[in-house]
Short mmCIF file of C-alpha atoms in Angstrom, two decimals:
data_model
loop_
_atom_site.label_atom_id
_atom_site.label_comp_id
_atom_site.label_asym_id
_atom_site.label_seq_id
_atom_site.Cartn_x
_atom_site.Cartn_y
_atom_site.Cartn_z
CA UNK A 541 30.08 -5.50 -159.64
CA UNK A 542 29.03 -7.87 -162.32
CA UNK A 543 25.78 -9.80 -161.78
CA UNK A 544 27.62 -13.15 -161.69
CA UNK A 545 29.95 -11.80 -159.06
CA UNK A 546 27.02 -10.51 -157.00
CA UNK A 547 25.42 -13.94 -157.10
CA UNK A 548 28.70 -15.53 -155.98
CA UNK A 549 29.15 -13.05 -153.13
CA UNK A 550 25.57 -13.60 -152.00
CA UNK A 551 26.06 -17.36 -151.97
CA UNK A 552 29.18 -16.89 -149.87
CA UNK A 553 27.30 -14.64 -147.46
CA UNK A 554 24.57 -17.20 -147.07
CA UNK A 555 27.22 -19.77 -146.21
CA UNK A 556 29.01 -17.53 -143.72
CA UNK A 557 25.89 -16.42 -141.89
CA UNK A 558 24.47 -19.95 -141.76
CA UNK A 559 21.54 -20.34 -139.35
CA UNK A 560 21.12 -16.67 -138.83
CA UNK A 561 20.48 -15.98 -142.46
CA UNK A 562 20.99 -12.89 -144.58
CA UNK A 563 18.45 -10.10 -144.88
CA UNK A 564 17.70 -7.94 -147.87
CA UNK A 565 19.18 -5.05 -145.88
CA UNK A 566 22.42 -6.98 -145.29
CA UNK A 567 22.65 -7.58 -149.02
CA UNK A 568 21.94 -3.95 -149.85
CA UNK A 569 24.78 -2.92 -147.58
CA UNK A 570 27.30 -5.48 -148.74
CA UNK A 571 26.53 -5.31 -152.45
CA UNK A 572 26.31 -1.52 -152.18
CA UNK A 573 22.99 -1.22 -153.92
CA UNK A 574 19.51 0.02 -153.13
CA UNK A 575 17.95 -2.00 -155.88
CA UNK A 576 15.67 -4.48 -154.13
CA UNK A 577 14.54 -5.97 -157.42
CA UNK A 578 18.15 -6.78 -158.23
CA UNK A 579 18.60 -8.44 -154.84
CA UNK A 580 15.50 -10.55 -155.34
CA UNK A 581 16.82 -11.45 -158.78
CA UNK A 582 20.11 -12.58 -157.27
CA UNK A 583 18.36 -14.69 -154.63
CA UNK A 584 15.99 -16.21 -157.17
CA UNK A 585 18.91 -17.01 -159.46
CA UNK A 586 20.58 -18.88 -156.61
CA UNK A 587 17.38 -20.71 -155.70
CA UNK A 588 16.87 -21.76 -159.33
CA UNK A 589 20.47 -22.89 -159.62
CA UNK A 590 20.11 -25.05 -156.55
CA UNK A 591 16.73 -26.45 -157.50
CA UNK A 592 17.73 -27.24 -161.06
CA UNK A 593 21.03 -28.80 -160.10
CA UNK A 594 20.40 -32.35 -158.99
CA UNK A 595 24.02 -32.59 -157.97
CA UNK A 596 23.64 -29.85 -155.39
CA UNK A 597 22.59 -30.67 -151.84
CA UNK A 598 21.72 -27.14 -150.88
CA UNK A 599 18.81 -24.80 -151.22
CA UNK A 600 17.63 -21.49 -149.82
CA UNK A 601 14.91 -21.12 -147.22
CA UNK A 602 13.01 -17.84 -147.14
CA UNK A 603 11.78 -16.71 -143.76
CA UNK A 604 10.29 -13.57 -142.28
CA UNK A 605 9.69 -12.29 -145.82
CA UNK A 606 13.01 -10.49 -146.12
CA UNK A 607 15.45 -13.09 -144.84
CA UNK A 608 17.13 -16.05 -146.45
CA UNK A 609 19.29 -18.87 -145.20
CA UNK A 610 21.23 -21.68 -146.74
CA UNK A 611 19.90 -25.12 -145.82
CA UNK A 612 20.29 -28.67 -147.03
CA UNK A 613 17.65 -30.10 -149.33
CA UNK A 614 14.92 -31.83 -147.39
CA UNK A 615 14.97 -34.98 -149.52
CA UNK A 616 18.44 -35.81 -148.21
CA UNK A 617 17.59 -35.44 -144.54
CA UNK A 618 17.63 -39.17 -143.86
CA UNK A 619 21.27 -39.38 -144.87
CA UNK A 620 22.40 -36.65 -142.52
CA UNK A 621 20.55 -38.33 -139.71
CA UNK A 622 23.11 -41.12 -139.93
CA UNK A 623 25.73 -38.73 -138.65
CA UNK A 624 26.67 -38.88 -135.02
CA UNK A 625 26.70 -35.11 -134.81
CA UNK A 626 22.99 -34.91 -135.43
CA UNK A 627 21.32 -33.94 -132.20
CA UNK A 628 17.78 -35.18 -132.52
CA UNK A 629 15.46 -32.36 -131.71
CA UNK A 630 12.38 -33.48 -129.88
CA UNK A 631 9.27 -32.59 -131.77
CA UNK A 632 6.83 -30.28 -130.11
CA UNK A 633 3.96 -32.01 -128.33
CA UNK A 634 0.42 -31.53 -129.58
CA UNK A 635 -0.24 -29.28 -126.58
CA UNK A 636 2.79 -27.13 -127.45
CA UNK A 637 1.74 -26.91 -131.09
CA UNK A 638 -1.75 -25.89 -130.02
CA UNK A 639 -0.32 -23.20 -127.79
CA UNK A 640 2.19 -21.83 -130.27
CA UNK A 641 -0.38 -21.78 -133.06
CA UNK A 642 -2.73 -19.74 -130.88
CA UNK A 643 0.12 -17.27 -130.35
CA UNK A 644 0.85 -17.24 -134.08
CA UNK A 645 -2.76 -16.38 -134.95
CA UNK A 646 -3.70 -14.23 -131.97
CA UNK A 647 -0.40 -12.70 -130.89
CA UNK A 648 0.51 -10.42 -129.25
CA UNK A 649 -1.42 -12.28 -126.57
CA UNK A 650 -1.10 -12.84 -122.82
CA UNK A 651 -0.62 -16.22 -121.22
CA UNK A 652 -3.98 -15.89 -119.46
CA UNK A 653 -5.72 -15.36 -122.79
CA UNK A 654 -4.11 -18.48 -124.23
CA UNK A 655 -5.09 -20.43 -121.13
CA UNK A 656 -8.67 -19.21 -121.45
CA UNK A 657 -8.71 -20.45 -125.03
CA UNK A 658 -7.23 -23.83 -124.29
CA UNK A 659 -8.91 -24.33 -120.95
CA UNK A 660 -5.64 -25.40 -119.37
CA UNK A 661 -2.71 -23.94 -117.52
CA UNK A 662 0.13 -23.22 -119.93
CA UNK A 663 3.03 -22.34 -117.59
CA UNK A 664 5.29 -25.22 -118.53
CA UNK A 665 4.51 -24.99 -122.21
CA UNK A 666 5.28 -21.26 -122.27
CA UNK A 667 8.53 -21.95 -120.48
CA UNK A 668 9.52 -24.60 -123.02
CA UNK A 669 8.51 -22.47 -125.99
CA UNK A 670 10.56 -19.59 -124.64
CA UNK A 671 13.50 -21.91 -124.08
CA UNK A 672 13.34 -22.98 -127.72
CA UNK A 673 13.04 -19.35 -128.72
CA UNK A 674 9.79 -19.97 -130.58
CA UNK A 675 7.98 -17.24 -128.65
CA UNK A 676 9.17 -14.02 -127.08
CA UNK A 677 7.92 -11.31 -124.75
CA UNK A 678 6.95 -8.28 -126.79
CA UNK A 679 5.57 -5.91 -124.17
CA UNK A 680 2.90 -5.41 -121.55
CA UNK A 681 -0.84 -5.52 -121.98
CA UNK A 682 -2.95 -2.56 -120.86
CA UNK A 683 -5.10 -4.92 -118.80
CA UNK A 684 -5.09 -4.88 -115.00
CA UNK A 685 -1.77 -6.09 -113.67
CA UNK A 686 -0.09 -5.35 -116.99
CA UNK A 687 0.45 -8.97 -118.01
CA UNK A 688 3.20 -9.79 -120.48
CA UNK A 689 2.32 -10.05 -124.13
CA UNK A 690 3.85 -12.79 -126.23
CA UNK A 691 4.41 -13.20 -129.91
CA UNK A 692 6.14 -15.71 -132.13
CA UNK A 693 9.78 -15.25 -133.15
CA UNK A 694 11.76 -15.44 -136.35
CA UNK A 695 12.90 -18.88 -135.19
CA UNK A 696 9.27 -19.96 -135.17
CA UNK A 697 9.13 -19.24 -138.90
CA UNK A 698 12.37 -21.14 -139.49
CA UNK A 699 11.21 -24.05 -137.35
CA UNK A 700 7.90 -24.45 -139.15
CA UNK A 701 9.45 -23.69 -142.54
CA UNK A 702 7.19 -20.70 -143.16
CA UNK A 703 8.34 -17.74 -145.21
CA UNK A 704 5.92 -15.49 -143.29
CA UNK A 705 2.74 -15.56 -141.21
CA UNK A 706 0.85 -15.04 -144.46
CA UNK A 707 1.56 -18.71 -145.17
CA UNK A 708 -0.67 -19.78 -142.29
CA UNK A 709 -3.98 -21.32 -143.29
CA UNK A 710 -6.92 -19.03 -142.65
CA UNK A 711 -9.03 -19.76 -139.59
CA UNK A 712 -12.74 -20.13 -140.19
CA UNK A 713 -13.91 -16.84 -138.79
CA UNK A 714 -17.56 -16.47 -139.65
CA UNK A 715 -20.31 -18.30 -137.83
CA UNK A 716 -23.33 -18.70 -140.04
CA UNK A 717 -26.44 -17.36 -138.40
CA UNK A 718 -28.56 -20.42 -139.14
CA UNK A 719 -25.87 -22.70 -137.74
CA UNK A 720 -26.03 -20.71 -134.54
CA UNK A 721 -29.75 -21.41 -134.37
CA UNK A 722 -29.18 -25.11 -134.64
CA UNK A 723 -26.84 -24.91 -131.70
CA UNK A 724 -29.28 -22.97 -129.59
CA UNK A 725 -31.93 -25.61 -130.08
CA UNK A 726 -29.63 -28.10 -128.39
CA UNK B 635 -19.22 -44.47 -124.19
CA UNK B 636 -17.59 -47.78 -123.33
CA UNK B 637 -14.66 -46.98 -125.55
CA UNK B 638 -14.12 -43.63 -123.90
CA UNK B 639 -13.22 -45.42 -120.76
CA UNK B 640 -10.17 -46.77 -122.51
CA UNK B 641 -8.98 -43.26 -123.16
CA UNK B 642 -6.68 -41.55 -120.78
CA UNK B 643 -6.89 -37.89 -119.96
CA UNK B 644 -3.36 -37.31 -121.11
CA UNK B 645 -4.42 -38.31 -124.61
CA UNK B 646 -6.11 -34.94 -124.69
CA UNK B 647 -4.49 -31.57 -124.51
CA UNK B 648 -7.24 -30.21 -122.26
CA UNK B 649 -10.92 -30.30 -121.33
CA UNK B 650 -11.95 -28.50 -124.51
CA UNK B 651 -10.07 -31.09 -126.53
CA UNK B 652 -12.06 -33.81 -124.79
CA UNK B 653 -15.35 -32.00 -125.39
CA UNK B 654 -14.52 -31.60 -129.07
CA UNK B 655 -13.59 -35.24 -129.32
CA UNK B 656 -16.96 -36.22 -127.86
CA UNK B 657 -18.76 -34.03 -130.37
CA UNK B 658 -16.76 -35.49 -133.27
CA UNK B 659 -17.34 -39.04 -132.06
CA UNK B 660 -21.04 -38.47 -132.53
CA UNK B 661 -20.27 -37.01 -135.94
CA UNK B 662 -22.01 -33.83 -135.02
CA UNK B 663 -21.32 -30.39 -136.27
CA UNK B 664 -20.21 -28.20 -133.46
CA UNK B 665 -23.41 -26.22 -134.02
CA UNK B 666 -25.68 -29.20 -133.46
CA UNK B 667 -24.42 -30.06 -130.05
CA UNK B 668 -26.94 -30.88 -127.39
CA UNK B 669 -25.33 -29.27 -124.40
CA UNK B 670 -27.27 -31.30 -121.86
CA UNK B 671 -26.19 -34.56 -123.41
CA UNK B 672 -22.64 -33.35 -123.80
CA UNK B 673 -22.53 -32.36 -120.12
CA UNK B 674 -23.85 -35.76 -119.10
CA UNK B 675 -21.28 -37.60 -121.16
CA UNK B 676 -18.43 -35.45 -120.03
CA UNK B 677 -19.36 -35.87 -116.38
CA UNK B 678 -19.84 -39.60 -116.83
CA UNK B 679 -16.40 -39.85 -118.37
CA UNK B 680 -14.73 -37.88 -115.62
CA UNK B 681 -16.59 -39.97 -113.03
CA UNK B 682 -15.49 -43.19 -114.71
CA UNK B 683 -11.83 -42.35 -114.29
CA UNK B 684 -10.94 -44.21 -111.15
CA UNK B 685 -7.37 -43.02 -111.12
CA UNK B 686 -7.37 -39.32 -111.63
CA UNK B 687 -3.99 -37.73 -111.84
CA UNK B 688 -4.85 -34.58 -109.95
CA UNK B 689 -2.11 -32.66 -111.71
CA UNK B 690 -3.63 -33.36 -115.11
CA UNK B 691 -7.22 -33.67 -114.00
CA UNK B 692 -7.68 -30.34 -112.25
CA UNK B 693 -8.51 -28.49 -115.43
CA UNK B 694 -10.95 -31.18 -116.47
CA UNK B 695 -12.59 -30.92 -113.08
CA UNK B 696 -12.98 -27.18 -113.49
CA UNK B 697 -14.68 -27.84 -116.79
CA UNK B 698 -16.82 -30.50 -115.08
CA UNK B 699 -17.87 -27.99 -112.45
CA UNK B 700 -18.72 -25.52 -115.17
CA UNK B 701 -20.79 -28.11 -117.01
CA UNK B 702 -22.60 -29.12 -113.83
CA UNK B 703 -23.58 -25.51 -113.33
CA UNK B 704 -24.71 -25.27 -116.91
CA UNK B 705 -26.58 -28.54 -116.67
CA UNK B 706 -28.39 -27.51 -113.50
CA UNK B 707 -29.61 -24.38 -115.27
CA UNK B 708 -30.80 -26.44 -118.19
CA UNK B 709 -32.64 -28.89 -115.97
CA UNK B 710 -34.63 -26.36 -114.02
CA UNK B 711 -38.13 -26.07 -115.50
CA UNK B 712 -38.28 -23.22 -117.95
CA UNK B 713 -41.00 -21.22 -116.24
CA UNK B 714 -39.11 -20.76 -113.03
CA UNK B 715 -35.98 -19.45 -114.64
CA UNK B 716 -37.63 -17.06 -116.98
CA UNK B 717 -36.09 -14.13 -115.19
CA UNK B 718 -32.74 -15.78 -115.55
CA UNK B 719 -33.00 -16.82 -119.17
CA UNK B 720 -30.43 -14.31 -120.28
CA UNK B 721 -27.92 -15.80 -117.96
CA UNK B 722 -28.60 -19.25 -119.31
CA UNK B 723 -28.25 -18.06 -122.88
CA UNK B 724 -25.03 -16.25 -122.05
CA UNK B 725 -23.50 -19.33 -120.57
CA UNK B 726 -24.38 -21.39 -123.58
CA UNK B 727 -23.08 -18.71 -125.86
CA UNK B 728 -19.88 -18.59 -123.91
CA UNK B 729 -19.28 -22.30 -124.10
CA UNK B 730 -20.14 -22.29 -127.79
CA UNK B 731 -17.73 -19.45 -128.39
CA UNK B 732 -14.94 -21.18 -126.51
CA UNK B 733 -15.52 -24.47 -128.28
CA UNK B 734 -15.64 -22.77 -131.66
CA UNK B 735 -12.50 -20.82 -131.04
CA UNK B 736 -10.75 -23.91 -129.83
CA UNK B 737 -12.08 -25.90 -132.75
CA UNK B 738 -10.60 -23.39 -135.19
CA UNK B 739 -7.16 -23.76 -133.63
CA UNK B 740 -7.51 -27.53 -133.44
CA UNK B 741 -8.21 -27.64 -137.17
CA UNK B 742 -4.86 -26.09 -138.02
CA UNK B 743 -2.66 -28.12 -135.67
CA UNK B 744 -2.27 -30.76 -138.38
CA UNK B 745 -0.81 -28.07 -140.61
CA UNK B 746 1.72 -27.12 -137.95
CA UNK B 747 2.64 -30.74 -137.30
CA UNK B 748 3.33 -31.22 -140.98
CA UNK B 749 5.31 -28.00 -141.24
CA UNK B 750 7.29 -29.02 -138.19
CA UNK B 751 8.36 -32.23 -139.91
CA UNK B 752 9.35 -30.31 -143.01
CA UNK B 753 11.31 -27.79 -140.98
CA UNK B 754 13.17 -30.48 -139.09
CA UNK B 755 14.46 -31.86 -142.39
CA UNK B 756 16.34 -28.68 -143.20
CA UNK B 757 19.82 -28.42 -141.79
CA UNK B 758 21.96 -25.36 -141.65
CA UNK B 759 25.23 -24.47 -139.99
CA UNK B 760 25.91 -21.97 -137.23
CA UNK B 761 27.04 -18.52 -138.23
CA UNK B 762 30.77 -18.48 -138.96
CA UNK B 763 32.98 -16.53 -136.64
CA UNK B 764 35.98 -15.09 -138.39
CA UNK B 765 39.19 -16.39 -137.01
CA UNK B 766 41.52 -14.92 -139.55
CA UNK B 767 40.72 -11.26 -139.13
CA UNK B 768 43.94 -9.58 -138.15
CA UNK B 769 43.68 -6.93 -135.48
CA UNK B 770 45.98 -3.97 -135.77
CA UNK B 771 48.86 -4.16 -133.33
CA UNK B 772 48.06 -0.60 -132.34
CA UNK B 773 44.53 -1.41 -131.39
CA UNK B 774 45.53 -4.28 -129.14
CA UNK B 775 44.96 -3.48 -125.50
CA UNK B 776 48.38 -4.86 -124.57
CA UNK B 777 51.80 -3.85 -125.64
CA UNK B 778 53.15 -6.50 -127.97
CA UNK B 779 54.89 -9.20 -125.98
CA UNK B 780 58.55 -9.47 -126.90
CA UNK B 781 58.62 -13.14 -126.22
CA UNK B 782 58.26 -16.36 -128.03
CA UNK B 783 55.19 -17.91 -126.45
CA UNK B 784 56.62 -21.41 -127.02
CA UNK B 785 59.71 -20.38 -125.11
CA UNK B 786 57.49 -19.10 -122.35
CA UNK B 787 55.75 -22.47 -122.17
CA UNK B 788 59.04 -24.37 -122.36
CA UNK B 789 60.32 -22.64 -119.26
CA UNK B 790 57.33 -23.84 -117.33
CA UNK B 791 57.87 -27.35 -118.66
CA UNK B 792 61.52 -27.15 -117.70
CA UNK B 793 60.60 -26.14 -114.17
CA UNK B 794 58.18 -29.04 -113.92
CA UNK B 795 60.83 -31.42 -115.21
CA UNK B 796 63.36 -30.12 -112.72
CA UNK B 797 60.95 -30.61 -109.88
CA UNK B 798 59.57 -33.94 -111.01
CA UNK B 799 61.42 -35.82 -108.33
CA UNK B 800 60.12 -33.46 -105.70
CA UNK B 801 56.52 -33.85 -106.82
CA UNK B 802 56.78 -37.62 -106.93
CA UNK B 803 57.84 -37.71 -103.33
CA UNK B 804 55.11 -35.47 -102.27
CA UNK B 805 52.07 -37.47 -101.46
CA UNK B 806 50.47 -35.30 -98.88
CA UNK B 807 47.22 -33.74 -99.85
CA UNK B 808 47.38 -30.01 -99.56
CA UNK B 809 44.19 -28.09 -99.59
CA UNK B 810 45.69 -24.65 -99.40
CA UNK B 811 44.03 -22.45 -101.96
CA UNK B 812 46.45 -20.42 -104.00
CA UNK B 813 44.95 -17.56 -105.90
CA UNK B 814 46.76 -15.92 -108.80
CA UNK B 815 45.94 -12.56 -107.16
CA UNK B 816 47.92 -13.53 -104.06
CA UNK B 817 50.80 -14.79 -106.13
CA UNK B 818 50.77 -11.61 -108.18
CA UNK B 819 51.00 -9.60 -104.96
CA UNK B 820 53.86 -11.79 -103.79
CA UNK B 821 55.74 -11.38 -107.05
CA UNK B 822 55.36 -7.62 -106.96
CA UNK B 823 56.43 -7.54 -103.34
CA UNK B 824 59.43 -9.71 -104.09
CA UNK B 825 60.52 -7.48 -106.95
CA UNK B 826 60.08 -4.38 -104.87
CA UNK B 827 61.76 -5.69 -101.73
CA UNK B 828 64.79 -6.93 -103.59
CA UNK B 829 64.85 -3.81 -105.72
CA UNK B 830 65.05 -6.07 -108.71
CA UNK B 831 64.60 -4.53 -112.08
CA UNK B 832 64.88 -7.66 -114.17
CA UNK B 833 64.77 -11.29 -113.28
CA UNK B 834 64.59 -14.40 -115.39
CA UNK B 835 61.33 -16.27 -115.22
CA UNK B 836 63.06 -19.43 -114.06
CA UNK B 837 64.65 -17.65 -111.13
CA UNK B 838 61.40 -16.06 -110.21
CA UNK B 839 59.62 -19.41 -110.20
CA UNK B 840 62.47 -20.99 -108.28
CA UNK B 841 61.79 -18.50 -105.51
CA UNK B 842 58.38 -20.07 -105.01
CA UNK B 843 57.81 -23.27 -103.19
CA UNK B 844 57.13 -25.71 -105.97
CA UNK B 845 53.83 -27.36 -106.68
CA UNK B 846 51.76 -27.69 -109.80
CA UNK B 847 49.13 -25.45 -108.25
CA UNK B 848 51.73 -22.85 -107.48
CA UNK B 849 53.13 -23.11 -110.99
CA UNK B 850 49.72 -22.59 -112.57
CA UNK B 851 48.98 -19.71 -110.23
CA UNK B 852 52.35 -18.15 -111.04
CA UNK B 853 51.75 -18.55 -114.74
CA UNK B 854 48.40 -16.80 -114.48
CA UNK B 855 49.77 -14.15 -112.14
CA UNK B 856 52.57 -13.25 -114.54
CA UNK B 857 50.20 -13.00 -117.48
CA UNK B 858 47.84 -10.91 -115.38
CA UNK B 859 50.59 -8.54 -114.24
CA UNK B 860 51.79 -8.19 -117.82
CA UNK B 861 48.24 -7.50 -118.99
CA UNK B 862 47.85 -4.81 -116.36
CA UNK B 863 51.13 -3.24 -117.46
CA UNK B 864 52.79 -3.75 -114.08
CA UNK B 865 55.52 -5.96 -115.48
CA UNK B 866 56.86 -6.57 -118.94
CA UNK B 867 57.95 -9.95 -120.17
CA UNK B 868 60.53 -10.15 -122.89
CA UNK B 869 63.02 -12.56 -124.27
CA UNK B 870 66.76 -12.28 -123.81
CA UNK B 871 68.78 -15.02 -125.42
CA UNK B 872 67.49 -18.24 -124.02
CA UNK B 873 65.62 -16.74 -121.12
CA UNK B 874 62.31 -15.09 -120.59
CA UNK B 875 62.86 -12.03 -118.49
CA UNK B 876 60.41 -10.34 -116.21
CA UNK B 877 60.92 -6.63 -115.91
CA UNK B 878 59.45 -4.67 -113.08
CA UNK B 879 57.79 -1.67 -114.66
CA UNK B 880 57.03 -0.11 -111.29
CA UNK B 881 60.71 -0.10 -110.32
CA UNK B 882 61.17 3.48 -111.26
CA UNK B 883 58.17 4.57 -109.27
CA UNK B 884 59.44 2.59 -106.31
CA UNK B 885 62.83 4.24 -106.38
CA UNK B 886 61.07 7.52 -106.63
CA UNK B 887 59.35 6.68 -103.43
CA UNK B 888 55.90 6.08 -104.78
#
């Protein structure tokens, strides 16, 4: 298959799969190639085409490192919101964002551990986050009672427009010794 | 402190959020916090809330209880608690650790809020389901129907039309439940009893007492019987015929 053709097929695939996106593995299978560099080249060609073409309303969102999906350009969002078929999605509350970010940084994590961190009961928030498919059960902890472990989902990455967890800002991990002393004087 | 009274608990996501807010209000680094003062302020704030929503407040009250315990340890003259100094230090350490951990998360929530707004501006469409894919006739679970489906529908319409007058006169409310399963049994029984091999759909329907419910049930029953391979429906001239596939077995005494 000629490169141009491969780009065209890939664009079509992105359209067909919509929301769900296309993975590098899907592309390998469909384009009958094992050449990952080629696939990245194809995707990057499409992204460049979209970005450089002011007359195009589409672009490609990367998520979960190896997945891509076709989305509308963000600068046009206000126009689509005029449509009656736009179902306004309620934004996550600050409490939900706090909770889901803890899971993103500390997952897999149990609900009790999140509650310990936030100092509040998180039943309802967990329920809502599960309902929106932003978090999922990933197994059982070895702790007493084998509580369920949770982690974020692929939809979390889509929702927060992150290509991977590597995009998260680093948490300040190190407590300076002298700062600790200041605290202890308190 | 006065201004804190204007704040409502639900402005905070939890007791740690409130503690952090108090620290920030004083423009203190989290490491410079005077725990005794912080406890006092927190307790004063909780006390000042005349209308505590128990649902929301319970967690704050747990924190208050924790701070009271901590405060009591801090207030006892040093000499007397010497034996217990490790405990005191541990508790402080613990609160510091929790606040720090919480503070770290709190610092990145702005990032997530921003990302959320960005994400909500991207629209995509649901995955397409192919409607045009042709399935091999051979792989279909049913034998191909030898009927024109429009014809099939027309017959039902014709029956309704014919019985229109009857339905208009009927104004009694019937609440008899008719299940397609029952009707299917009746149809089979009818075919078997009358040793009928083939019958036109119209005649078969005419055998039934007419009502829209009965018509719908009959329609479903016929499709169900055809799907199960018990009858075959095919077209002959202007009629849709129902053929009893079990006829042979019946005559053979099965």
